[in-house]
């Protein structure tokens, strides 16, 4: 008997998430010096984590033989102070991706529907398929989530609606007013899942807490992987009303958030000045990249986050050419095949990316 015959049949067709390539691998494949490679592929923070956060992580190593605090009480307290919520309204995840998975475990059954935007972060769709649910894909004209159409896509079978704002890979967001009106209009039987992975890059992120207090069924998710610079540690969280978080806790592994990550995250969330610095540096980087792209006559989607979706023509080809020059970006799926996504790096990395693009365009014109 073949092993695959033993597997749950729907797993056999399950698409697998394709992460950005690590520097070492690209260095090996293209015979490049790793020091000359810049990775602008996964929207990481190019300035790294707060020095206070790194110090906290080093100190936590001394206690690494002990299991972490199971529900992450100290970190949940720190987050709750920041967001003015009760700690019982917060659940930690092994990255906010785990919160997406917990939503699936708790709410989805065969045949349930999950509404997602056409160019939304791909993990929602992968999770829905894994759970045996049906992703309902709503078109995104102008690459922005169309909330009216998402509202119209709701059926009796709809369980979850995902909205990332700003969205990855488009960098587009919906206004606070629009999001709030949308959530107010949702029927009782759907849970609104707001992915706030890039919320810290917005000047005024939408505030869903008043709607939570009114009893709307909402889970918001945030991560320490992006502006806080802790992607390697895998730590994120969800927040919502107590009854919602209590449900999600039932699907969580006992020690899902590791001890080092918890310590680093506490220091990170309390270091406002590092977050402010990174936000400002990212704005300068966005400006540098946009101006450089304009000089190259390359269109891009105006971004509210720490990356740009750039229209390059043949996305796969330009991705390959950039990679050969030591600039790792992210190729896009078929539906966005004219684009590559480029994360904002340090000034030097942005310059390297722009130089590489200039070179590629020049040699394309010459041939
Ligand atoms: C990066 C990202 C996340 C965060 O993932 P982690 O698991 O916390 O690293 C979540 N949602 C979106 C849209 C993202 O781009």
CSV table of C-alpha atoms and ligand atoms in Angstrom, one decimal:
chain,number,residue,atom,x,y,z
A,1,UNK,CA,0.0,0.0,0.0
A,2,UNK,CA,1.3,3.4,-0.9
A,3,UNK,CA,1.8,5.9,1.9
A,4,UNK,CA,-0.3,8.5,0.0
A,5,UNK,CA,-3.3,6.1,0.2
A,6,UNK,CA,-3.1,6.4,4.0
A,7,UNK,CA,-3.2,10.2,3.9
A,8,UNK,CA,-6.4,12.2,4.1
A,9,UNK,CA,-7.2,12.5,0.4
A,10,UNK,CA,-7.6,16.3,0.4
A,11,UNK,CA,-4.0,16.7,1.8
A,12,UNK,CA,-2.6,15.3,-1.5
A,13,UNK,CA,-3.6,18.4,-3.4
A,14,UNK,CA,-2.7,20.9,-0.7
A,15,UNK,CA,-0.6,23.7,-2.1
A,16,UNK,CA,2.6,24.5,0.0
A,17,UNK,CA,3.6,28.0,1.1
A,18,UNK,CA,6.7,29.2,-0.8
A,19,UNK,CA,8.9,31.4,1.5
A,20,UNK,CA,11.5,33.9,0.4
A,21,UNK,CA,14.9,32.3,-0.3
A,22,UNK,CA,17.5,32.4,2.4
A,23,UNK,CA,20.8,34.3,1.6
A,24,UNK,CA,23.0,31.2,2.0
A,25,UNK,CA,21.0,29.2,-0.5
A,26,UNK,CA,21.2,32.0,-3.1
A,27,UNK,CA,24.9,32.4,-2.5
A,28,UNK,CA,25.4,28.7,-3.1
A,29,UNK,CA,23.2,28.6,-6.2
A,30,UNK,CA,24.7,31.6,-7.9
A,31,UNK,CA,28.2,31.3,-6.6
A,32,UNK,CA,28.0,34.7,-4.8
A,33,UNK,CA,29.6,36.0,-1.6
A,34,UNK,CA,26.8,36.0,1.0
A,35,UNK,CA,28.0,39.4,2.2
A,36,UNK,CA,27.2,40.9,-1.2
A,37,UNK,CA,23.6,39.6,-1.2
A,38,UNK,CA,20.7,41.6,0.1
A,39,UNK,CA,17.5,39.9,1.1
A,40,UNK,CA,14.4,42.0,0.3
A,41,UNK,CA,12.1,39.1,0.0
A,42,UNK,CA,10.2,38.6,3.3
A,43,UNK,CA,9.3,42.1,4.6
A,44,UNK,CA,11.7,41.7,7.5
A,45,UNK,CA,12.9,44.7,9.5
A,46,UNK,CA,16.3,45.6,7.9
A,47,UNK,CA,17.5,47.4,11.1
A,48,UNK,CA,16.9,44.3,13.2
A,49,UNK,CA,15.2,44.0,16.6
A,50,UNK,CA,15.5,46.6,19.3
A,51,UNK,CA,18.8,46.3,21.2
A,52,UNK,CA,16.8,46.0,24.4
A,53,UNK,CA,14.9,43.1,22.9
A,54,UNK,CA,18.1,41.3,21.9
A,55,UNK,CA,19.5,41.8,25.4
A,56,UNK,CA,16.3,40.4,27.0
A,57,UNK,CA,16.6,37.3,24.7
A,58,UNK,CA,20.2,36.8,25.7
A,59,UNK,CA,19.3,37.0,29.4
A,60,UNK,CA,16.4,34.5,28.9
A,61,UNK,CA,18.9,31.9,27.5
A,62,UNK,CA,20.1,31.3,31.0
A,63,UNK,CA,16.7,29.8,31.8
A,64,UNK,CA,16.3,27.9,28.6
A,65,UNK,CA,16.1,24.5,30.3
A,66,UNK,CA,12.7,25.5,31.8
A,67,UNK,CA,9.4,25.3,29.9
A,68,UNK,CA,8.0,28.7,29.0
A,69,UNK,CA,5.1,30.2,30.9
A,70,UNK,CA,2.3,28.3,29.1
A,71,UNK,CA,-0.1,31.1,28.2
A,72,UNK,CA,2.6,33.8,28.2
A,73,UNK,CA,1.2,35.7,31.0
A,74,UNK,CA,3.9,38.4,31.2
A,75,UNK,CA,3.8,39.1,27.5
A,76,UNK,CA,0.0,39.1,27.4
A,77,UNK,CA,0.1,41.6,30.3
A,78,UNK,CA,2.6,43.8,28.4
A,79,UNK,CA,0.4,43.6,25.2
A,80,UNK,CA,-2.8,44.3,27.2
A,81,UNK,CA,-1.3,47.5,28.7
A,82,UNK,CA,-0.3,48.7,25.3
A,83,UNK,CA,-3.7,48.0,23.8
A,84,UNK,CA,-5.7,48.8,26.9
A,85,UNK,CA,-7.3,45.4,26.9
A,86,UNK,CA,-7.8,42.7,29.5
A,87,UNK,CA,-5.0,40.0,29.3
A,88,UNK,CA,-7.8,37.5,28.9
A,89,UNK,CA,-8.5,39.2,25.5
A,90,UNK,CA,-5.1,38.2,24.1
A,91,UNK,CA,-3.7,34.9,22.8
A,92,UNK,CA,-0.1,34.3,21.8
A,93,UNK,CA,0.8,32.4,18.6
A,94,UNK,CA,3.9,30.9,17.1
A,95,UNK,CA,3.9,33.8,14.7
A,96,UNK,CA,0.5,35.3,13.9
A,97,UNK,CA,0.3,32.6,11.2
A,98,UNK,CA,-0.6,30.3,14.0
A,99,UNK,CA,-3.6,32.4,15.0
A,100,UNK,CA,-4.8,32.0,11.4
A,101,UNK,CA,-4.6,28.3,11.9
A,102,UNK,CA,-6.3,28.3,15.3
A,103,UNK,CA,-9.2,30.2,13.6
A,104,UNK,CA,-9.5,27.3,11.2
A,105,UNK,CA,-9.4,24.6,13.9
A,106,UNK,CA,-12.1,26.4,16.0
A,107,UNK,CA,-14.5,27.5,13.3
A,108,UNK,CA,-14.1,25.5,10.1
A,109,UNK,CA,-15.7,22.2,9.1
A,110,UNK,CA,-16.1,20.5,5.7
A,111,UNK,CA,-18.0,22.7,3.3
A,112,UNK,CA,-17.8,25.9,5.3
A,113,UNK,CA,-16.8,29.0,3.3
A,114,UNK,CA,-14.0,31.5,4.0
A,115,UNK,CA,-14.0,34.8,2.1
A,116,UNK,CA,-10.7,36.1,1.0
A,117,UNK,CA,-9.5,38.7,-1.5
A,118,UNK,CA,-8.0,37.6,-4.8
A,119,UNK,CA,-4.6,39.1,-4.0
A,120,UNK,CA,-4.7,38.7,-0.3
A,121,UNK,CA,-2.0,37.1,1.9
A,122,UNK,CA,-2.0,33.5,0.6
A,123,UNK,CA,-2.0,31.8,4.0
A,124,UNK,CA,-5.8,32.3,4.6
A,125,UNK,CA,-6.6,30.3,1.5
A,126,UNK,CA,-4.1,27.5,2.3
A,127,UNK,CA,-5.5,27.2,5.8
A,128,UNK,CA,-9.1,27.0,4.5
A,129,UNK,CA,-8.1,24.2,2.1
A,130,UNK,CA,-6.2,22.4,4.8
A,131,UNK,CA,-9.3,22.4,7.0
A,132,UNK,CA,-11.6,21.1,4.2
A,133,UNK,CA,-13.4,24.5,3.9
A,134,UNK,CA,-14.0,26.3,0.6
A,135,UNK,CA,-12.1,29.6,0.0
A,136,UNK,CA,-14.4,32.0,-1.7
A,137,UNK,CA,-12.2,34.4,-3.8
A,138,UNK,CA,-13.4,37.9,-4.3
A,139,UNK,CA,-11.8,40.0,-7.1
A,140,UNK,CA,-9.7,43.0,-6.1
A,141,UNK,CA,-10.0,45.7,-8.8
A,142,UNK,CA,-7.0,48.2,-8.5
A,143,UNK,CA,-5.5,45.5,-6.2
A,144,UNK,CA,-7.5,46.9,-3.2
A,145,UNK,CA,-9.9,44.7,-1.1
A,146,UNK,CA,-13.4,45.4,-2.4
A,147,UNK,CA,-15.4,45.3,0.8
A,148,UNK,CA,-18.8,45.7,-0.9
A,149,UNK,CA,-18.1,42.6,-3.0
A,150,UNK,CA,-16.8,40.7,0.0
A,151,UNK,CA,-20.1,41.6,1.8
A,152,UNK,CA,-22.1,40.3,-1.2
A,153,UNK,CA,-20.1,37.0,-1.2
A,154,UNK,CA,-21.5,36.1,2.2
A,155,UNK,CA,-23.8,33.0,2.2
A,156,UNK,CA,-25.3,30.8,5.0
A,157,UNK,CA,-22.1,28.8,4.8
A,158,UNK,CA,-19.7,31.7,5.4
A,159,UNK,CA,-17.8,31.3,8.7
A,160,UNK,CA,-14.7,33.5,8.4
A,161,UNK,CA,-13.8,36.7,6.4
A,162,UNK,CA,-10.1,37.7,6.3
A,163,UNK,CA,-9.0,41.3,5.7
A,164,UNK,CA,-5.3,42.2,5.8
A,165,UNK,CA,-4.9,45.9,5.9
A,166,UNK,CA,-2.3,46.9,4.8
A,167,UNK,CA,-2.3,43.8,2.6
A,168,UNK,CA,0.7,41.7,1.6
A,169,UNK,CA,1.7,41.6,-1.3
A,170,UNK,CA,-0.2,44.6,-2.6
A,171,UNK,CA,0.7,47.1,0.2
A,172,UNK,CA,-2.8,48.5,-0.2
A,173,UNK,CA,-5.1,49.2,2.7
A,174,UNK,CA,-8.7,50.1,3.4
A,175,UNK,CA,-9.7,53.2,5.3
A,176,UNK,CA,-10.8,52.9,9.0
A,177,UNK,CA,-14.3,54.3,8.2
A,178,UNK,CA,-14.8,51.8,5.4
A,179,UNK,CA,-13.6,48.8,7.6
A,180,UNK,CA,-15.8,49.9,10.5
A,181,UNK,CA,-18.9,50.2,8.3
A,182,UNK,CA,-18.1,46.8,6.8
A,183,UNK,CA,-17.8,45.1,10.2
A,184,UNK,CA,-21.0,46.8,11.4
A,185,UNK,CA,-22.8,45.3,8.4
A,186,UNK,CA,-21.7,41.7,8.9
A,187,UNK,CA,-24.4,39.1,9.9
A,188,UNK,CA,-24.2,37.3,13.2
A,189,UNK,CA,-22.9,34.0,11.8
A,190,UNK,CA,-19.5,35.3,10.5
A,191,UNK,CA,-16.3,36.0,12.3
A,192,UNK,CA,-14.3,39.0,11.0
A,193,UNK,CA,-10.5,38.2,11.0
A,194,UNK,CA,-8.5,41.4,10.7
A,195,UNK,CA,-4.8,40.8,9.9
A,196,UNK,CA,-2.8,43.8,11.3
A,197,UNK,CA,0.7,42.5,10.5
A,198,UNK,CA,1.7,45.9,9.1
A,199,UNK,CA,-0.6,48.1,11.3
A,200,UNK,CA,2.4,49.7,13.1
A,201,UNK,CA,3.4,51.2,9.8
A,202,UNK,CA,0.2,53.2,9.6
A,203,UNK,CA,-0.1,56.5,11.2
A,204,UNK,CA,-3.7,55.8,12.4
A,205,UNK,CA,-4.5,52.1,12.2
A,206,UNK,CA,-8.2,51.3,12.3
A,207,UNK,CA,-9.4,50.7,15.9
A,208,UNK,CA,-11.7,47.7,16.2
A,209,UNK,CA,-11.8,47.7,20.0
A,210,UNK,CA,-15.1,49.7,20.2
A,211,UNK,CA,-16.8,47.2,17.9
A,212,UNK,CA,-15.4,44.3,20.0
A,213,UNK,CA,-17.0,46.0,23.1
A,214,UNK,CA,-20.3,46.1,21.2
A,215,UNK,CA,-20.0,42.3,20.9
A,216,UNK,CA,-19.1,42.1,17.2
A,217,UNK,CA,-17.4,38.8,16.4
A,218,UNK,CA,-13.8,39.9,15.6
A,219,UNK,CA,-10.3,38.5,15.9
A,220,UNK,CA,-7.5,40.9,15.2
A,221,UNK,CA,-4.0,39.6,14.7
A,222,UNK,CA,-0.6,41.2,15.1
A,223,UNK,CA,3.0,40.0,14.8
A,224,UNK,CA,6.4,40.7,16.1
A,225,UNK,CA,7.9,39.6,12.8
A,226,UNK,CA,7.6,42.9,10.9
A,227,UNK,CA,8.3,46.2,12.6
A,228,UNK,CA,9.6,44.6,15.8
A,229,UNK,CA,12.2,42.7,13.8
A,230,UNK,CA,11.7,39.3,15.5
A,231,UNK,CA,10.7,37.1,12.5
A,232,UNK,CA,13.2,34.4,13.4
A,233,UNK,CA,11.6,33.8,16.8
A,234,UNK,CA,8.0,33.2,15.6
A,235,UNK,CA,5.8,35.2,17.9
A,236,UNK,CA,2.6,37.0,17.2
A,237,UNK,CA,-0.8,37.4,18.9
A,238,UNK,CA,-4.5,37.6,18.4
A,239,UNK,CA,-7.0,39.8,20.4
A,240,UNK,CA,-10.7,40.0,20.6
A,241,UNK,CA,-13.5,39.6,23.2
A,242,UNK,CA,-12.9,37.2,26.1
A,243,UNK,CA,-15.3,34.6,24.8
A,244,UNK,CA,-13.6,34.6,21.4
A,245,UNK,CA,-10.1,34.2,22.9
A,246,UNK,CA,-11.3,31.5,25.3
A,247,UNK,CA,-12.4,29.5,22.2
A,248,UNK,CA,-9.1,30.0,20.4
A,249,UNK,CA,-7.2,28.9,23.5
A,250,UNK,CA,-8.8,25.4,23.2
A,251,UNK,CA,-6.9,24.7,19.9
A,252,UNK,CA,-3.5,26.0,21.1
A,253,UNK,CA,-0.6,23.8,21.9
A,254,UNK,CA,0.5,24.0,25.5
A,255,UNK,CA,3.8,25.7,24.9
A,256,UNK,CA,3.3,27.3,21.5
A,257,UNK,CA,5.2,30.5,22.2
A,258,UNK,CA,8.8,29.8,23.2
A,259,UNK,CA,10.5,31.4,26.2
A,260,UNK,CA,13.2,33.4,24.3
A,261,UNK,CA,10.5,34.8,22.0
A,262,UNK,CA,8.3,35.8,24.9
A,263,UNK,CA,11.2,37.7,26.6
A,264,UNK,CA,12.3,39.4,23.4
A,265,UNK,CA,8.7,40.4,22.6
A,266,UNK,CA,8.1,42.0,26.0
A,267,UNK,CA,11.1,44.3,25.6
A,268,UNK,CA,10.2,45.0,21.9
A,269,UNK,CA,6.6,46.1,22.7
A,270,UNK,CA,7.9,48.4,25.4
A,271,UNK,CA,10.5,50.0,23.2
A,272,UNK,CA,8.4,52.7,21.5
A,273,UNK,CA,11.4,54.7,20.4
A,274,UNK,CA,12.8,51.7,18.3
A,275,UNK,CA,9.4,51.2,16.7
A,276,UNK,CA,9.2,55.0,15.9
A,277,UNK,CA,12.7,55.0,14.5
A,278,UNK,CA,12.0,52.0,12.3
A,279,UNK,CA,8.7,53.5,11.0
A,280,UNK,CA,10.5,56.7,10.1
A,281,UNK,CA,13.4,54.9,8.4
A,282,UNK,CA,10.9,52.8,6.5
A,283,UNK,CA,9.2,56.0,5.2
A,284,UNK,CA,12.5,57.3,4.0
A,285,UNK,CA,13.2,54.0,2.4
A,286,UNK,CA,9.8,54.0,0.6
A,287,UNK,CA,10.6,57.4,-0.7
A,288,UNK,CA,14.1,56.4,-1.9
A,289,UNK,CA,12.7,53.4,-3.7
A,290,UNK,CA,9.7,55.2,-5.2
A,291,UNK,CA,11.9,58.0,-6.5
A,292,UNK,CA,14.4,55.5,-7.9
A,293,UNK,CA,11.7,53.5,-9.6
A,294,UNK,CA,10.2,56.6,-11.1
A,295,UNK,CA,13.5,57.4,-12.7
A,296,UNK,CA,13.5,53.9,-14.2
A,297,UNK,CA,10.0,54.5,-15.5
A,298,UNK,CA,8.8,51.5,-13.4
A,299,UNK,CA,5.2,51.6,-12.1
A,300,UNK,CA,4.6,50.5,-8.5
A,301,UNK,CA,1.6,50.2,-6.2
A,302,UNK,CA,1.7,53.0,-3.6
A,303,UNK,CA,2.4,51.1,-0.3
A,304,UNK,CA,1.3,51.6,3.3
A,305,UNK,CA,3.7,49.0,4.5
A,306,UNK,CA,7.4,48.1,4.3
A,307,UNK,CA,7.5,46.7,0.7
A,308,UNK,CA,6.6,47.7,-2.8
A,309,UNK,CA,4.8,45.8,-5.5
A,310,UNK,CA,6.7,46.8,-8.7
A,311,UNK,CA,5.4,46.3,-12.2
A,312,UNK,CA,8.4,45.0,-14.1
A,313,UNK,CA,6.8,43.2,-17.1
A,314,UNK,CA,7.9,39.6,-16.8
A,315,UNK,CA,8.0,39.2,-13.1
A,316,UNK,CA,9.7,35.7,-13.0
A,317,UNK,CA,12.4,36.8,-15.4
A,318,UNK,CA,13.2,40.0,-13.5
A,319,UNK,CA,13.1,38.1,-10.2
A,320,UNK,CA,15.7,35.7,-11.6
A,321,UNK,CA,17.9,38.4,-13.0
A,322,UNK,CA,17.8,40.3,-9.7
A,323,UNK,CA,18.7,37.2,-7.8
A,324,UNK,CA,21.7,36.6,-10.1
A,325,UNK,CA,22.9,40.1,-9.1
A,326,UNK,CA,22.5,39.2,-5.4
A,327,UNK,CA,19.2,40.9,-4.8
A,328,UNK,CA,16.6,38.5,-3.4
A,329,UNK,CA,13.0,39.6,-4.0
A,330,UNK,CA,9.7,37.8,-4.2
A,331,UNK,CA,8.2,36.4,-7.4
A,332,UNK,CA,4.4,36.7,-7.6
A,333,UNK,CA,1.8,34.1,-8.5
A,334,UNK,CA,0.2,34.0,-12.0
A,335,UNK,CA,-2.4,36.6,-11.1
A,336,UNK,CA,0.3,39.2,-10.5
A,337,UNK,CA,2.8,37.8,-12.9
A,338,UNK,CA,3.9,41.3,-14.1
A,339,UNK,CA,5.1,42.2,-10.7
A,340,UNK,CA,7.8,41.5,-8.2
A,341,UNK,CA,7.5,42.4,-4.5
A,342,UNK,CA,10.6,44.2,-3.1
A,343,UNK,CA,10.9,44.8,0.7
A,344,UNK,CA,12.2,48.1,1.8
A,345,UNK,CA,15.8,47.6,3.1
A,346,UNK,CA,18.5,49.9,4.5
A,347,UNK,CA,19.5,52.8,2.4
A,348,UNK,CA,22.4,50.8,1.1
A,349,UNK,CA,20.3,47.8,0.2
A,350,UNK,CA,17.7,49.9,-1.6
A,351,UNK,CA,20.5,51.5,-3.6
A,352,UNK,CA,21.8,48.0,-4.5
A,353,UNK,CA,18.3,46.9,-5.6
A,354,UNK,CA,17.9,50.1,-7.7
A,355,UNK,CA,21.4,49.6,-9.3
A,356,UNK,CA,20.5,46.0,-10.1
A,357,UNK,CA,17.2,47.0,-11.7
A,358,UNK,CA,19.0,49.7,-13.7
A,359,UNK,CA,21.5,47.2,-15.0
A,360,UNK,CA,18.8,44.7,-16.0
A,361,UNK,CA,16.8,47.3,-17.9
A,362,UNK,CA,19.9,48.6,-19.6
A,363,UNK,CA,21.0,45.1,-20.8
A,364,UNK,CA,17.4,44.3,-21.9
A,365,UNK,CA,17.4,47.5,-24.1
A,366,UNK,CA,20.8,46.6,-25.5
A,367,UNK,CA,19.8,43.1,-26.6
B,1,LIG,C1,4.2,38.6,7.6
B,1,LIG,C2,2.7,38.5,7.7
B,1,LIG,C3,2.2,37.9,8.8
B,1,LIG,C4,3.0,37.5,10.0
B,1,LIG,O1,3.4,36.3,10.0
B,1,LIG,P1,4.1,35.7,11.3
B,1,LIG,O2,3.6,34.3,11.3
B,1,LIG,O3,3.7,36.5,12.5
B,1,LIG,O4,5.6,35.8,11.0
B,1,LIG,C5,0.8,37.8,8.9
B,1,LIG,N1,0.0,38.3,7.9
B,1,LIG,C6,0.6,39.0,6.8
B,1,LIG,C7,-0.3,39.6,5.8
B,1,LIG,C8,1.9,39.0,6.7
B,1,LIG,O5,2.5,39.6,5.6
